[in-house]
Amino acid sequence: MLKEIIEKVELFFEEGKKEIEGIKDSELLEKWRIKFLGRKSYLNQIFSKISSLTKEEKVICGKKLNEIKQNLIELYERAKFQIEKKEIKYNLFLPGVKVKTGNLHPITKIIDEIVQIFYRMGFAIAEGPEIETDYYNFTALNTPEEHPARDIWDTFYIEKEKNILLRTHTSPVQIRIMEKYTPPLKIIAPGKCFRRDAFDTSHSPMFHQIEGLMVDKDIKFTHLKGVLSYFIYEFFKKEVKIVFAPSYFPFTEPSAEVSISCVICEEKGCSTCGNTGFLEILGCGMVHPNVFKNVGYDPKIYTGFAFGMGVERLAMLKYQIDDIRYFYYNDLRFLEQF
Ligand code: DAH
């Protein structure tokens, strides 16, 4: 009985193999599929007949039948692929093949977005080097050597003796621009910064900042408030409370830290705002007269404001991301969402 069944299905397979060879279009292939793999195929009928076999015979027979079925499926798939390949060639109405294009990194997108907002307010875009000298990163920004405020920035030195370092903030771009141009000026300077920080949920040794600077006659703190308030509203696209709190930076006087009401919990208190209801988003202030002197501007004639903000932090708040490291893992499942 077992031997007989096996011989028959093998013959059935051979028949299928022979028949499929001549098939050149999908209609005939479908008929073949019904005959050899369909519900009423000979193979399926045998499957229902094995109940009369002994237990061991059933195992052997079942295995054989499944093997034959698998081989028939393979024959079918191969023929289907070949036929479709040929038919597609002549079908002008099929949709085109989509090319995978990728997209901009979320940080690049946020930078573009922020820069655009300031661009609409008339700010020009500026850039500076990532490898800086001690002079531009600190000294010219009113932070001479031995100044205790230098400790705020954990610096990567490339050559300590030659005073070459990786910039710790984008503020040196202020100096480079002021050395080159005379007021009035309004610039926005995005770029990479580096600090000897741990790589954890909120820190990365490489990150991005956007620096802003406006210098002219009669620039006042109210201009700074107006510009930043407009920016915050445009960026978050909702009404948020803005707080200017006194702070300290060597290159501004007075200095302020700007906080906004938490965009996640709306002041109820959550882990992102540390239950304070507010989030600090940037540093700013009126340009220190010593900074103007260092670039040859007369502080009696000119005044100005400056600010600096962390791009990753703003991106995290906007998209509600709780770990900065996602930006750098290069995981497409994350990156494709933006
Ligand atoms: N450079 C500062 C930092 O990295 C941020 C900053 C504060 C920039 C005040 C400014 C400013 O231009 O006026 O912490």
Tab-separated table of C-alpha atoms and ligand atoms in Angstrom:
chain	number	residue	atom	x	y	z
A	1	MET	CA	0.000	0.000	0.000
A	2	LEU	CA	2.692	2.517	1.061
A	3	LYS	CA	4.954	1.568	-1.817
A	4	GLU	CA	2.118	1.973	-4.240
A	5	ILE	CA	1.204	5.453	-2.968
A	6	ILE	CA	4.782	6.627	-3.167
A	7	GLU	CA	5.209	5.353	-6.703
A	8	LYS	CA	2.033	7.102	-7.737
A	9	VAL	CA	2.931	10.490	-6.295
A	10	GLU	CA	6.354	10.291	-7.856
A	11	LEU	CA	4.739	9.692	-11.203
A	12	PHE	CA	2.386	12.562	-10.488
A	13	PHE	CA	5.370	14.812	-9.851
A	14	GLU	CA	7.080	13.722	-13.079
A	15	GLU	CA	3.913	14.523	-14.960
A	16	GLY	CA	3.752	17.965	-13.417
A	17	LYS	CA	7.365	18.606	-14.268
A	18	LYS	CA	6.864	17.645	-17.898
A	19	GLU	CA	3.697	19.677	-18.312
A	20	ILE	CA	5.068	22.883	-16.817
A	21	GLU	CA	8.000	22.941	-19.232
A	22	GLY	CA	5.818	23.893	-22.173
A	23	ILE	CA	3.855	26.615	-20.372
A	24	LYS	CA	4.549	30.149	-21.596
A	25	ASP	CA	1.706	32.292	-20.263
A	26	SER	CA	0.087	32.932	-16.927
A	27	GLU	CA	-3.335	31.637	-17.916
A	28	LEU	CA	-2.018	28.160	-18.657
A	29	LEU	CA	0.158	28.307	-15.601
A	30	GLU	CA	-2.914	28.919	-13.468
A	31	LYS	CA	-4.563	25.831	-14.956
A	32	TRP	CA	-1.434	23.864	-14.122
A	33	ARG	CA	-1.540	25.171	-10.559
A	34	ILE	CA	-5.126	24.046	-10.090
A	35	LYS	CA	-4.359	20.617	-11.445
A	36	PHE	CA	-1.176	19.986	-9.469
A	37	LEU	CA	-1.521	22.115	-6.371
A	38	GLY	CA	-5.233	22.910	-6.172
A	39	ARG	CA	-7.617	21.729	-3.503
A	40	LYS	CA	-8.877	18.891	-5.666
A	41	SER	CA	-5.497	17.799	-6.996
A	42	TYR	CA	-4.485	14.171	-6.966
A	43	LEU	CA	-1.928	15.002	-4.296
A	44	ASN	CA	-4.534	16.357	-1.926
A	45	GLN	CA	-6.743	13.367	-2.503
A	46	ILE	CA	-3.947	11.057	-1.440
A	47	PHE	CA	-3.358	13.113	1.677
A	48	SER	CA	-6.858	12.205	2.759
A	49	LYS	CA	-6.308	8.526	1.992
A	50	ILE	CA	-3.365	7.847	4.246
A	51	SER	CA	-5.613	7.173	7.210
A	52	SER	CA	-5.627	3.481	6.281
A	53	LEU	CA	-1.850	3.177	6.793
A	54	THR	CA	-0.087	2.114	9.996
A	55	LYS	CA	1.401	4.750	12.266
A	56	GLU	CA	4.989	4.392	10.977
A	57	GLU	CA	3.819	4.277	7.384
A	58	LYS	CA	1.856	7.463	7.910
A	59	VAL	CA	5.002	9.276	9.033
A	60	ILE	CA	6.999	8.120	6.009
A	61	CYS	CA	4.180	8.792	3.609
A	62	GLY	CA	3.383	12.212	5.058
A	63	LYS	CA	7.006	13.205	4.723
A	64	LYS	CA	7.135	12.069	1.118
A	65	LEU	CA	3.897	13.838	0.186
A	66	ASN	CA	5.079	17.090	1.725
A	67	GLU	CA	8.368	16.811	-0.107
A	68	ILE	CA	6.600	16.337	-3.431
A	69	LYS	CA	4.283	19.228	-2.687
A	70	GLN	CA	7.230	21.470	-1.843
A	71	ASN	CA	8.917	20.511	-5.127
A	72	LEU	CA	5.776	21.272	-7.087
A	73	ILE	CA	5.484	24.671	-5.394
A	74	GLU	CA	9.051	25.390	-6.344
A	75	LEU	CA	8.401	24.469	-9.973
A	76	TYR	CA	5.399	26.731	-9.945
A	77	GLU	CA	7.211	29.730	-8.410
A	78	ARG	CA	10.071	29.441	-10.854
A	79	ALA	CA	7.785	29.288	-13.878
A	80	LYS	CA	5.689	32.153	-12.524
A	81	PHE	CA	8.749	34.346	-12.115
A	82	GLN	CA	9.940	33.650	-15.669
A	83	ILE	CA	6.520	34.246	-17.213
A	84	GLU	CA	5.875	37.460	-15.287
A	85	LYS	CA	9.293	38.759	-16.247
A	86	LYS	CA	8.393	38.318	-19.891
A	87	GLU	CA	4.862	39.651	-19.604
A	88	ILE	CA	5.937	42.742	-17.656
A	89	LYS	CA	8.181	43.752	-20.539
A	90	TYR	CA	5.183	44.368	-22.697
A	91	ASN	CA	2.778	45.768	-20.140
A	92	LEU	CA	3.001	49.539	-20.454
A	93	PHE	CA	0.385	50.135	-17.806
A	94	LEU	CA	2.184	48.732	-14.796
A	95	PRO	CA	3.265	51.307	-12.193
A	96	GLY	CA	6.945	52.313	-12.246
A	97	VAL	CA	9.514	50.825	-9.939
A	98	LYS	CA	9.996	53.127	-6.963
A	99	VAL	CA	13.583	54.130	-6.309
A	100	LYS	CA	14.554	54.316	-2.640
A	101	THR	CA	15.782	57.858	-2.131
A	102	GLY	CA	16.469	58.159	1.594
A	103	ASN	CA	15.874	61.401	3.459
A	104	LEU	CA	17.675	64.105	5.378
A	105	HIS	CA	18.839	63.361	8.897
A	106	PRO	CA	16.435	64.745	11.540
A	107	ILE	CA	19.167	67.021	12.906
A	108	THR	CA	19.800	68.455	9.446
A	109	LYS	CA	16.077	69.025	9.071
A	110	ILE	CA	15.769	70.824	12.395
A	111	ILE	CA	18.779	73.008	11.569
A	112	ASP	CA	17.199	73.930	8.225
A	113	GLU	CA	13.930	74.701	9.925
A	114	ILE	CA	15.511	76.936	12.578
A	115	VAL	CA	17.741	78.709	10.080
A	116	GLN	CA	14.724	79.346	7.841
A	117	ILE	CA	12.844	81.058	10.671
A	118	PHE	CA	15.745	83.460	11.268
A	119	TYR	CA	16.326	83.877	7.559
A	120	ARG	CA	12.766	85.188	7.247
A	121	MET	CA	13.682	87.790	9.915
A	122	GLY	CA	16.600	88.914	7.767
A	123	PHE	CA	19.470	86.998	9.375
A	124	ALA	CA	22.309	85.892	7.095
A	125	ILE	CA	23.796	82.408	7.415
A	126	ALA	CA	27.388	82.143	8.593
A	127	GLU	CA	29.777	79.290	9.262
A	128	GLY	CA	33.075	78.799	11.027
A	129	PRO	CA	35.665	76.042	11.469
A	130	GLU	CA	35.132	73.121	13.850
A	131	ILE	CA	38.839	73.073	14.691
A	132	GLU	CA	39.445	76.371	16.423
A	133	THR	CA	42.135	78.208	18.271
A	134	ASP	CA	41.966	78.975	21.926
A	135	TYR	CA	41.757	82.649	20.988
A	136	TYR	CA	38.475	82.389	19.083
A	137	ASN	CA	36.862	79.792	21.327
A	138	PHE	CA	37.714	81.588	24.582
A	139	THR	CA	39.983	84.620	24.744
A	140	ALA	CA	38.228	86.851	22.241
A	141	LEU	CA	34.949	85.902	23.896
A	142	ASN	CA	36.118	87.612	27.064
A	143	THR	CA	37.336	84.368	28.628
A	144	PRO	CA	41.106	84.837	28.994
A	145	GLU	CA	43.375	82.052	30.173
A	146	GLU	CA	42.967	81.159	33.852
A	147	HIS	CA	39.437	82.563	33.722
A	148	PRO	CA	37.393	80.210	35.923
A	149	ALA	CA	34.540	80.212	33.407
A	150	ARG	CA	36.691	78.140	31.049
A	151	ASP	CA	35.835	75.177	33.237
A	152	ILE	CA	32.220	75.391	32.072
A	153	TRP	CA	33.351	73.875	28.802
A	154	ASP	CA	35.109	70.509	28.913
A	155	THR	CA	37.384	70.990	25.988
A	156	PHE	CA	38.985	68.506	23.602
A	157	TYR	CA	42.440	69.884	22.894
A	158	ILE	CA	44.153	68.818	19.690
A	159	GLU	CA	47.454	70.471	20.534
A	160	LYS	CA	47.418	72.093	23.917
A	161	GLU	CA	50.772	73.894	23.438
A	162	LYS	CA	49.642	75.371	20.159
A	163	ASN	CA	46.228	76.177	21.609
A	164	ILE	CA	44.355	74.205	18.971
A	165	LEU	CA	41.079	72.651	20.040
A	166	LEU	CA	37.680	71.428	18.887
A	167	ARG	CA	35.273	74.294	19.380
A	168	THR	CA	33.071	73.811	22.435
A	169	HIS	CA	30.354	76.100	21.111
A	170	THR	CA	29.455	78.062	17.977
A	171	SER	CA	30.203	81.396	19.658
A	172	PRO	CA	33.648	81.765	17.976
A	173	VAL	CA	31.766	82.361	14.716
A	174	GLN	CA	30.623	85.678	16.237
A	175	ILE	CA	34.234	86.808	16.468
A	176	ARG	CA	35.161	85.634	12.976
A	177	ILE	CA	32.210	87.482	11.461
A	178	MET	CA	32.748	90.698	13.410
A	179	GLU	CA	36.426	90.749	12.465
A	180	LYS	CA	35.448	90.621	8.817
A	181	TYR	CA	32.402	92.892	8.618
A	182	THR	CA	31.248	96.168	10.097
A	183	PRO	CA	27.796	96.663	11.633
A	184	PRO	CA	24.924	96.501	11.096
A	185	LEU	CA	24.905	92.725	11.000
A	186	LYS	CA	22.524	89.920	11.739
A	187	ILE	CA	23.781	86.373	11.462
A	188	ILE	CA	22.770	82.858	12.339
A	189	ALA	CA	25.521	80.219	12.520
A	190	PRO	CA	24.733	76.510	12.785
A	191	GLY	CA	27.385	73.849	13.301
A	192	LYS	CA	28.979	70.993	15.194
A	193	CYS	CA	30.466	71.420	18.654
A	194	PHE	CA	32.514	69.094	20.827
A	195	ARG	CA	32.834	68.556	24.547
A	196	ARG	CA	34.398	65.912	26.750
A	197	ASP	CA	31.024	64.665	27.894
A	198	ALA	CA	29.775	61.154	28.569
A	199	PHE	CA	27.639	59.570	25.880
A	200	ASP	CA	24.359	59.166	27.755
A	201	THR	CA	20.651	59.940	27.355
A	202	SER	CA	21.179	63.704	27.311
A	203	HIS	CA	24.861	64.182	26.384
A	204	SER	CA	27.004	63.490	23.382
A	205	PRO	CA	30.657	64.468	22.843
A	206	MET	CA	29.600	65.803	19.435
A	207	PHE	CA	26.437	67.832	19.101
A	208	HIS	CA	25.068	70.824	17.215
A	209	GLN	CA	24.421	74.429	18.146
A	210	ILE	CA	22.978	77.433	16.444
A	211	GLU	CA	24.468	80.784	17.241
A	212	GLY	CA	22.786	84.133	16.628
A	213	LEU	CA	24.223	87.639	16.629
A	214	MET	CA	22.790	91.034	15.875
A	215	VAL	CA	24.831	94.244	16.089
A	216	ASP	CA	23.814	97.786	15.259
A	217	LYS	CA	23.329	101.164	16.903
A	218	ASP	CA	20.623	101.129	19.586
A	219	ILE	CA	20.070	97.401	19.822
A	220	LYS	CA	18.346	96.690	23.118
A	221	PHE	CA	17.333	93.715	25.206
A	222	THR	CA	13.776	94.132	23.922
A	223	HIS	CA	15.016	93.301	20.404
A	224	LEU	CA	16.484	90.084	21.756
A	225	LYS	CA	13.221	89.243	23.487
A	226	GLY	CA	11.185	89.966	20.375
A	227	VAL	CA	13.381	87.916	18.063
A	228	LEU	CA	13.580	84.904	20.384
A	229	SER	CA	9.869	84.960	21.249
A	230	TYR	CA	8.986	84.964	17.568
A	231	PHE	CA	11.429	82.129	16.935
A	232	ILE	CA	10.018	79.990	19.756
A	233	TYR	CA	6.471	80.491	18.567
A	234	GLU	CA	7.366	79.632	14.969
A	235	PHE	CA	9.403	76.593	15.949
A	236	PHE	CA	6.953	74.931	18.339
A	237	LYS	CA	3.879	76.202	16.519
A	238	LYS	CA	1.972	76.632	19.743
A	239	GLU	CA	1.605	79.190	22.499
A	240	VAL	CA	4.258	78.535	25.123
A	241	LYS	CA	5.236	80.643	28.116
A	242	ILE	CA	8.722	82.129	27.838
A	243	VAL	CA	10.869	83.025	30.831
A	244	PHE	CA	14.105	85.035	30.701
A	245	ALA	CA	16.089	84.264	33.869
A	246	PRO	CA	19.375	85.980	34.826
A	247	SER	CA	22.453	83.875	34.084
A	248	TYR	CA	26.153	84.180	33.440
A	249	PHE	CA	28.236	83.941	30.278
A	250	PRO	CA	31.579	85.743	29.952
A	251	PHE	CA	30.699	87.150	26.522
A	252	THR	CA	27.364	88.756	27.411
A	253	GLU	CA	26.258	91.281	30.006
A	254	PRO	CA	23.570	90.976	31.123
A	255	SER	CA	23.165	87.265	30.353
A	256	ALA	CA	19.989	85.243	30.436
A	257	GLU	CA	18.776	81.714	30.154
A	258	VAL	CA	15.545	81.197	28.293
A	259	SER	CA	13.068	78.595	29.470
A	260	ILE	CA	9.726	77.667	28.011
A	261	SER	CA	6.731	75.991	29.587
A	262	CYS	CA	7.161	72.242	29.080
A	263	VAL	CA	5.860	71.258	25.659
A	264	ILE	CA	5.393	67.672	26.829
A	265	CYS	CA	3.336	68.043	30.021
A	266	GLU	CA	2.191	71.665	29.699
A	267	GLU	CA	3.463	72.617	33.150
A	268	LYS	CA	1.925	69.647	34.960
A	269	GLY	CA	5.386	68.229	35.672
A	270	CYS	CA	7.014	65.264	33.930
A	271	SER	CA	10.370	63.522	33.660
A	272	THR	CA	11.496	65.686	30.714
A	273	CYS	CA	11.169	68.938	32.685
A	274	GLY	CA	12.239	67.325	35.965
A	275	ASN	CA	8.815	68.144	37.420
A	276	THR	CA	9.476	71.872	37.170
A	277	GLY	CA	7.044	72.470	34.325
A	278	PHE	CA	9.719	74.467	32.474
A	279	LEU	CA	12.528	73.626	30.061
A	280	GLU	CA	15.707	75.575	29.548
A	281	ILE	CA	16.366	75.893	25.839
A	282	LEU	CA	19.050	78.494	25.220
A	283	GLY	CA	21.548	81.022	26.536
A	284	CYS	CA	21.653	84.651	25.442
A	285	GLY	CA	22.467	88.203	26.391
A	286	MET	CA	23.757	91.600	25.317
A	287	VAL	CA	27.215	91.388	23.764
A	288	HIS	CA	29.871	92.281	26.346
A	289	PRO	CA	31.752	95.560	25.590
A	290	ASN	CA	35.054	93.674	25.883
A	291	VAL	CA	34.015	91.385	23.028
A	292	PHE	CA	33.392	94.440	20.852
A	293	LYS	CA	36.778	95.862	21.823
A	294	ASN	CA	38.442	92.568	20.856
A	295	VAL	CA	37.113	92.856	17.300
A	296	GLY	CA	37.711	96.579	16.980
A	297	TYR	CA	34.121	97.788	17.368
A	298	ASP	CA	33.490	100.844	19.517
A	299	PRO	CA	31.120	99.749	22.320
A	300	LYS	CA	30.038	103.357	22.774
A	301	ILE	CA	28.611	103.322	19.260
A	302	TYR	CA	27.387	99.765	18.873
A	303	THR	CA	25.340	97.406	20.946
A	304	GLY	CA	24.088	93.947	20.136
A	305	PHE	CA	22.647	90.724	21.350
A	306	ALA	CA	23.720	87.098	20.941
A	307	PHE	CA	22.274	83.704	21.688
A	308	GLY	CA	23.189	80.047	21.394
A	309	MET	CA	20.960	77.007	21.390
A	310	GLY	CA	21.433	73.234	21.333
A	311	VAL	CA	19.909	71.658	18.255
A	312	GLU	CA	19.574	68.109	19.611
A	313	ARG	CA	17.706	69.355	22.643
A	314	LEU	CA	15.240	71.304	20.524
A	315	ALA	CA	14.776	68.323	18.216
A	316	MET	CA	14.153	66.056	21.199
A	317	LEU	CA	11.490	68.400	22.534
A	318	LYS	CA	9.818	68.863	19.195
A	319	TYR	CA	9.666	65.146	18.380
A	320	GLN	CA	9.433	63.932	21.998
A	321	ILE	CA	12.582	61.800	21.852
A	322	ASP	CA	13.947	60.830	25.255
A	323	ASP	CA	17.459	59.703	24.334
A	324	ILE	CA	19.942	61.820	22.362
A	325	ARG	CA	21.827	58.707	21.201
A	326	TYR	CA	19.081	57.748	18.748
A	327	PHE	CA	20.356	60.548	16.494
A	328	TYR	CA	23.694	58.808	16.056
A	329	TYR	CA	22.901	55.083	15.982
A	330	ASN	CA	22.112	55.205	12.245
A	331	ASP	CA	19.141	52.920	12.783
A	332	LEU	CA	16.844	53.290	9.769
A	333	ARG	CA	13.783	52.393	11.833
A	334	PHE	CA	14.402	55.643	13.715
A	335	LEU	CA	15.700	57.803	10.869
A	336	GLU	CA	12.902	56.929	8.447
A	337	GLN	CA	10.324	58.493	10.744
A	338	PHE	CA	11.350	62.048	9.913
B	1	DAH	N1	27.988	79.484	23.930
B	1	DAH	C1	27.103	79.206	25.025
B	1	DAH	C2	27.223	77.735	25.397
B	1	DAH	O1	27.665	76.977	24.621
B	1	DAH	C3	25.682	79.535	24.661
B	1	DAH	C4	25.494	80.992	24.514
B	1	DAH	C5	25.121	81.754	25.589
B	1	DAH	C6	25.723	81.635	23.312
B	1	DAH	C7	24.934	83.116	25.482
B	1	DAH	C8	25.555	82.991	23.186
B	1	DAH	C9	25.162	83.738	24.301
B	1	DAH	O2	25.777	83.641	22.048
B	1	DAH	O3	25.003	85.063	24.158
B	1	DAH	O4	26.880	77.370	26.479
